[in-house]
Coordinates of C-alpha atoms in Angstrom, one line a residue:
Chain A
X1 CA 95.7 94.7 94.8
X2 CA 99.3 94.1 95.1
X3 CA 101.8 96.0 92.9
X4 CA 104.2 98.7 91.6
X5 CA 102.7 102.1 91.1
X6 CA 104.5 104.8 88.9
X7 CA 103.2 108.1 88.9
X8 CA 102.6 109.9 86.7
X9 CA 102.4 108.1 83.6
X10 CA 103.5 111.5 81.3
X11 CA 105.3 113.9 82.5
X12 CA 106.9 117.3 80.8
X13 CA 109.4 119.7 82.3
X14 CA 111.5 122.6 81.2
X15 CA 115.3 122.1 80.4
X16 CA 117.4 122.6 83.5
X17 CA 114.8 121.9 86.3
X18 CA 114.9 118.8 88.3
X19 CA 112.5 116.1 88.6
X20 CA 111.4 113.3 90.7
X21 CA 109.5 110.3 89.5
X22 CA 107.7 108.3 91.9
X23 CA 107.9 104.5 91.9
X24 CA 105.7 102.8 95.0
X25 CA 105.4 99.1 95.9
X26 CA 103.1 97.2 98.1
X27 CA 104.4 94.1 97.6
X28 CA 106.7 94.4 100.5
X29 CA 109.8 93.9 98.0
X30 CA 113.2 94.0 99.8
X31 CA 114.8 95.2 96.3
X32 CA 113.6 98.5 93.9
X33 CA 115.5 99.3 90.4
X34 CA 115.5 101.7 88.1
X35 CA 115.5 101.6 84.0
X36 CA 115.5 103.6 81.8
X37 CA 114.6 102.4 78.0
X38 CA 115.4 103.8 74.9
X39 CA 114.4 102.5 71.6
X40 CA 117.4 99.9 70.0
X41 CA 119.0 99.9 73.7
X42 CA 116.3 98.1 75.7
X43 CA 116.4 98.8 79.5
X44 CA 119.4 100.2 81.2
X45 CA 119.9 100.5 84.9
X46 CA 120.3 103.6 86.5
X47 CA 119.9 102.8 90.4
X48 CA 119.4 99.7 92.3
X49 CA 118.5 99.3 96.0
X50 CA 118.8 96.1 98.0
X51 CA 117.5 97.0 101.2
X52 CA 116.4 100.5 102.8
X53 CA 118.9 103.3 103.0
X54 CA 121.1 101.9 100.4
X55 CA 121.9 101.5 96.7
X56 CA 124.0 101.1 94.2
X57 CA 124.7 103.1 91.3
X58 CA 124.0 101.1 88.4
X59 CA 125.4 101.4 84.7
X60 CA 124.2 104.9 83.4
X61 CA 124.1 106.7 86.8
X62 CA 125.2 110.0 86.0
X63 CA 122.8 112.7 86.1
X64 CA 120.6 110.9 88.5
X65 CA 119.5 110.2 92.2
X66 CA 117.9 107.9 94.4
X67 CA 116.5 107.8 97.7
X68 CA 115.4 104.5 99.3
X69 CA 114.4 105.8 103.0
X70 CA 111.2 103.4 102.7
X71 CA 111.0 99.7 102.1
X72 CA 108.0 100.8 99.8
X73 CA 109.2 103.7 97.9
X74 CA 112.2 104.8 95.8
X75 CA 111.8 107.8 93.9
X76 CA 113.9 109.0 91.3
X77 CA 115.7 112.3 90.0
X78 CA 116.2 113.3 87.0
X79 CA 118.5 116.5 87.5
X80 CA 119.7 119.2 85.4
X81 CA 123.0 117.3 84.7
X82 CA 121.5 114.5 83.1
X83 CA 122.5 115.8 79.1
X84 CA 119.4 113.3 77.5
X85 CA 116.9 113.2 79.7
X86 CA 113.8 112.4 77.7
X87 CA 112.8 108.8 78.1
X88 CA 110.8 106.2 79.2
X89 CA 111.4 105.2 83.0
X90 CA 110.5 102.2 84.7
X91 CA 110.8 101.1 88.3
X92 CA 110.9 97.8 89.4
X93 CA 110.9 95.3 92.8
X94 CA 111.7 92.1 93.8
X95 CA 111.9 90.1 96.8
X96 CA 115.5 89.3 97.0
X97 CA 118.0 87.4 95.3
X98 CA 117.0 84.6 92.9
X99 CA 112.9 85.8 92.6
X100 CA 111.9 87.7 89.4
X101 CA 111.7 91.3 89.1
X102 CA 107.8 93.1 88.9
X103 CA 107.8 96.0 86.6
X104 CA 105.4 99.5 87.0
X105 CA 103.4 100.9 84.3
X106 CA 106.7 103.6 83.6
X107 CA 106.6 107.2 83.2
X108 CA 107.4 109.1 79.7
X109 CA 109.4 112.2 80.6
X110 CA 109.9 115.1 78.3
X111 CA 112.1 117.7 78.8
X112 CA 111.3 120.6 76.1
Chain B
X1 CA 131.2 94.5 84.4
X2 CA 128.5 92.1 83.1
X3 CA 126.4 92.7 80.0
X4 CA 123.8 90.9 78.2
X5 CA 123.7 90.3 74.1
X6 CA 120.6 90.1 72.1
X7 CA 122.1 89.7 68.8
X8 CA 118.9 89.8 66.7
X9 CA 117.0 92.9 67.2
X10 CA 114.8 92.7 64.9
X11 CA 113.2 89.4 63.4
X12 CA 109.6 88.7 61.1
X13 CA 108.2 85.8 60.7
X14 CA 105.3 83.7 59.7
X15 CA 102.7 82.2 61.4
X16 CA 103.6 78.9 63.0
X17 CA 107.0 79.1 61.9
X18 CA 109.6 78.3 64.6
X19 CA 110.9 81.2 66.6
X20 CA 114.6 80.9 68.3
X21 CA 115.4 84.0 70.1
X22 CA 119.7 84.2 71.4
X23 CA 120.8 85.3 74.2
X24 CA 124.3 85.7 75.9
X25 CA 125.7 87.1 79.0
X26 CA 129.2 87.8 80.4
X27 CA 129.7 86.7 83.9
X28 CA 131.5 84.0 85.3
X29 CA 129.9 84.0 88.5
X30 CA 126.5 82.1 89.5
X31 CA 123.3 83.8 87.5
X32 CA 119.6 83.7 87.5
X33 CA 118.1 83.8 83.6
X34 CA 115.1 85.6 82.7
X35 CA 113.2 86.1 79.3
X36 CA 110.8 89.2 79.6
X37 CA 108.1 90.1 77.0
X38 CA 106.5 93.6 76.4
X39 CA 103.6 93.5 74.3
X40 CA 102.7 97.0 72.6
X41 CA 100.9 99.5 75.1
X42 CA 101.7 96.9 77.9
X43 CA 103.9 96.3 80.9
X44 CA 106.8 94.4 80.9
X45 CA 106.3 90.5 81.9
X46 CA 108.1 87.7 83.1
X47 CA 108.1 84.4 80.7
X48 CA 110.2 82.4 81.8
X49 CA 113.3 81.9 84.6
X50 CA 116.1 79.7 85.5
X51 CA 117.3 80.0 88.9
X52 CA 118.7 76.5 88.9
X53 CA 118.3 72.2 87.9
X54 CA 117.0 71.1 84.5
X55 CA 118.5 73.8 82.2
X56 CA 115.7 73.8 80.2
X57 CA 113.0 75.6 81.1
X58 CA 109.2 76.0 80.3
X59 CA 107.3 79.1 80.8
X60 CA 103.8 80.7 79.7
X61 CA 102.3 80.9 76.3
X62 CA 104.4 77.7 74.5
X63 CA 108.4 79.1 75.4
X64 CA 111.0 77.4 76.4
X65 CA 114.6 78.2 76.9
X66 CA 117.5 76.6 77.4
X67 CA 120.6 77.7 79.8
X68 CA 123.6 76.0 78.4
X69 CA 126.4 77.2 80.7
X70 CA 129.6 76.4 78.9
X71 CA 128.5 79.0 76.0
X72 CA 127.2 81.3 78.6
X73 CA 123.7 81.4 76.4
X74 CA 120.0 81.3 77.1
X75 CA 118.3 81.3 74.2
X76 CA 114.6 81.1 74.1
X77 CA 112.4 79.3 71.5
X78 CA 109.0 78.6 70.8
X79 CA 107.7 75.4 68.3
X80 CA 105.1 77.9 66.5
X81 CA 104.5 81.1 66.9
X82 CA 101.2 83.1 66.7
X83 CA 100.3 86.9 65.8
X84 CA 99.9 87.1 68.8
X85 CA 103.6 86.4 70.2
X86 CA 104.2 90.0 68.0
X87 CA 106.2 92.2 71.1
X88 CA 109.6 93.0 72.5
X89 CA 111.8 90.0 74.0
X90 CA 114.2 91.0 76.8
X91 CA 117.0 88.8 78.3
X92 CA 118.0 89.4 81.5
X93 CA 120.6 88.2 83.7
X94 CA 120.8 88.9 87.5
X95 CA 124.6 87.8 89.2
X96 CA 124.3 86.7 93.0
X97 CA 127.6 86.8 93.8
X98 CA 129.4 89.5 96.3
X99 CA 126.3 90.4 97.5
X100 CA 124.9 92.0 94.9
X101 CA 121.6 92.1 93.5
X102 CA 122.2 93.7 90.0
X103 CA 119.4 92.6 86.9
X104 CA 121.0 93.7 83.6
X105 CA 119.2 93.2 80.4
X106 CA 119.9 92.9 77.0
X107 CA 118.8 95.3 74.1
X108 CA 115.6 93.6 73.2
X109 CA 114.5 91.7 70.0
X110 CA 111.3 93.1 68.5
X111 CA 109.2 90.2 66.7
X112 CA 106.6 90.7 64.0
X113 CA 104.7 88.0 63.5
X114 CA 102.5 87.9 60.3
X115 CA 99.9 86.5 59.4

């Protein structure tokens, strides 16, 4: 089955350690994004990739990085300089310009 | 920098009342609309889009929207709701100008629906 695979679903890590979250696609999607929602401030972008080995910052960037050196994957960091980084994080893809974007399953991340 | 206004964020209402859901965006520039449900425990999904022609659009479960340009809104509506239609509504807006490919959404509006 075609789709967008975030792994894991939970995740929990100690202040001050970097993580990477890992959004996969099979739906040979030229574009990958990144969101992260809060409650009361729906789904904000973090990082956005149109096409393999590049991306854009998007508007809550800092604290965070991307890599996008497959069409299929674009995992996420969540370092040590992001000051609020428990959330819910989802990834999604779409085709190009002008299609609809497919959303992943997210991960919950807890820093403690 | 473009943004995306839901200005009710949170909204109850009866069985088969009428639901009408605003929207509004900032960008001058050509835009594809979205309206995105997330129903609790679930996954986000698409219900509707307009990418271009007859401004108003159908999509699944009863919606509609309708794109009107000149107030920069896409409000989405539905006749009668159903318990059922009880989730998170997301606007989004994507701008396909200057090559970019950036999907911004709105805060969300979180329906109750009772019975």
């Amino acid at each position: 089955d075609g789709g967008i695979t975030q792994s894991p679903k939970y995740l929990f890590r100690k202040e001050g350690q970097n993580v990477t979250l890992s959004c996969e696609q099979n739906l040979n999607h030229d574009a990958m994004y990144w969101y992260r929602q809060d409650p009361g401030q729906g789904l904000r972008l973090i990082y956005y990739s149109q096409i393999v080995n590049d991306f854009q910052k998007g508007d809550i960037a800092e604290g965070y990085s991307v890599s996008r050196e497959k069409k299929e994957s674009f995992p996420l960091t969540v370092t040590s300089a992001q000051k609020n980084p428990t959330a819910f994080y989802l990834c999604a893809s779409s085709i190009s310009r002008g299609y609809e974007a497919f959303f992943g399953q997210g991960t919950r991340l807890t820093v403690v | 920098a473009q943004s995306v206004s839901q200005h009710n964020h949170h909204v109850i209402l009866s069985e088969a009342a009428s639901l009408e859901l605003g929207c509004n965006y900032s960008y001058g520039g050509t835009v594809n609309l979205f309206w995105y449900v997330q129903y609790p425990g679930q996954h986000l999904q698409l219900l509707l889009k307009y990418f271009s022609g007859d401004p108003l659009v159908k999509g699944i479960k009863g919606f509609e929207a309708e794109f009107i340009k000149s107030k920069f809104s896409f409000n989405l509506r539905k006749p009668s709701v159903q318990w059922s239609d009880t989730a998170e509504y997301f606007c989004a807006v994507r701008t396909l100008t200057g090559g970019g490919n950036k999907l911004t959404f709105g805060t969300g509006t979180q329906l109750k629906v009772e019975l």
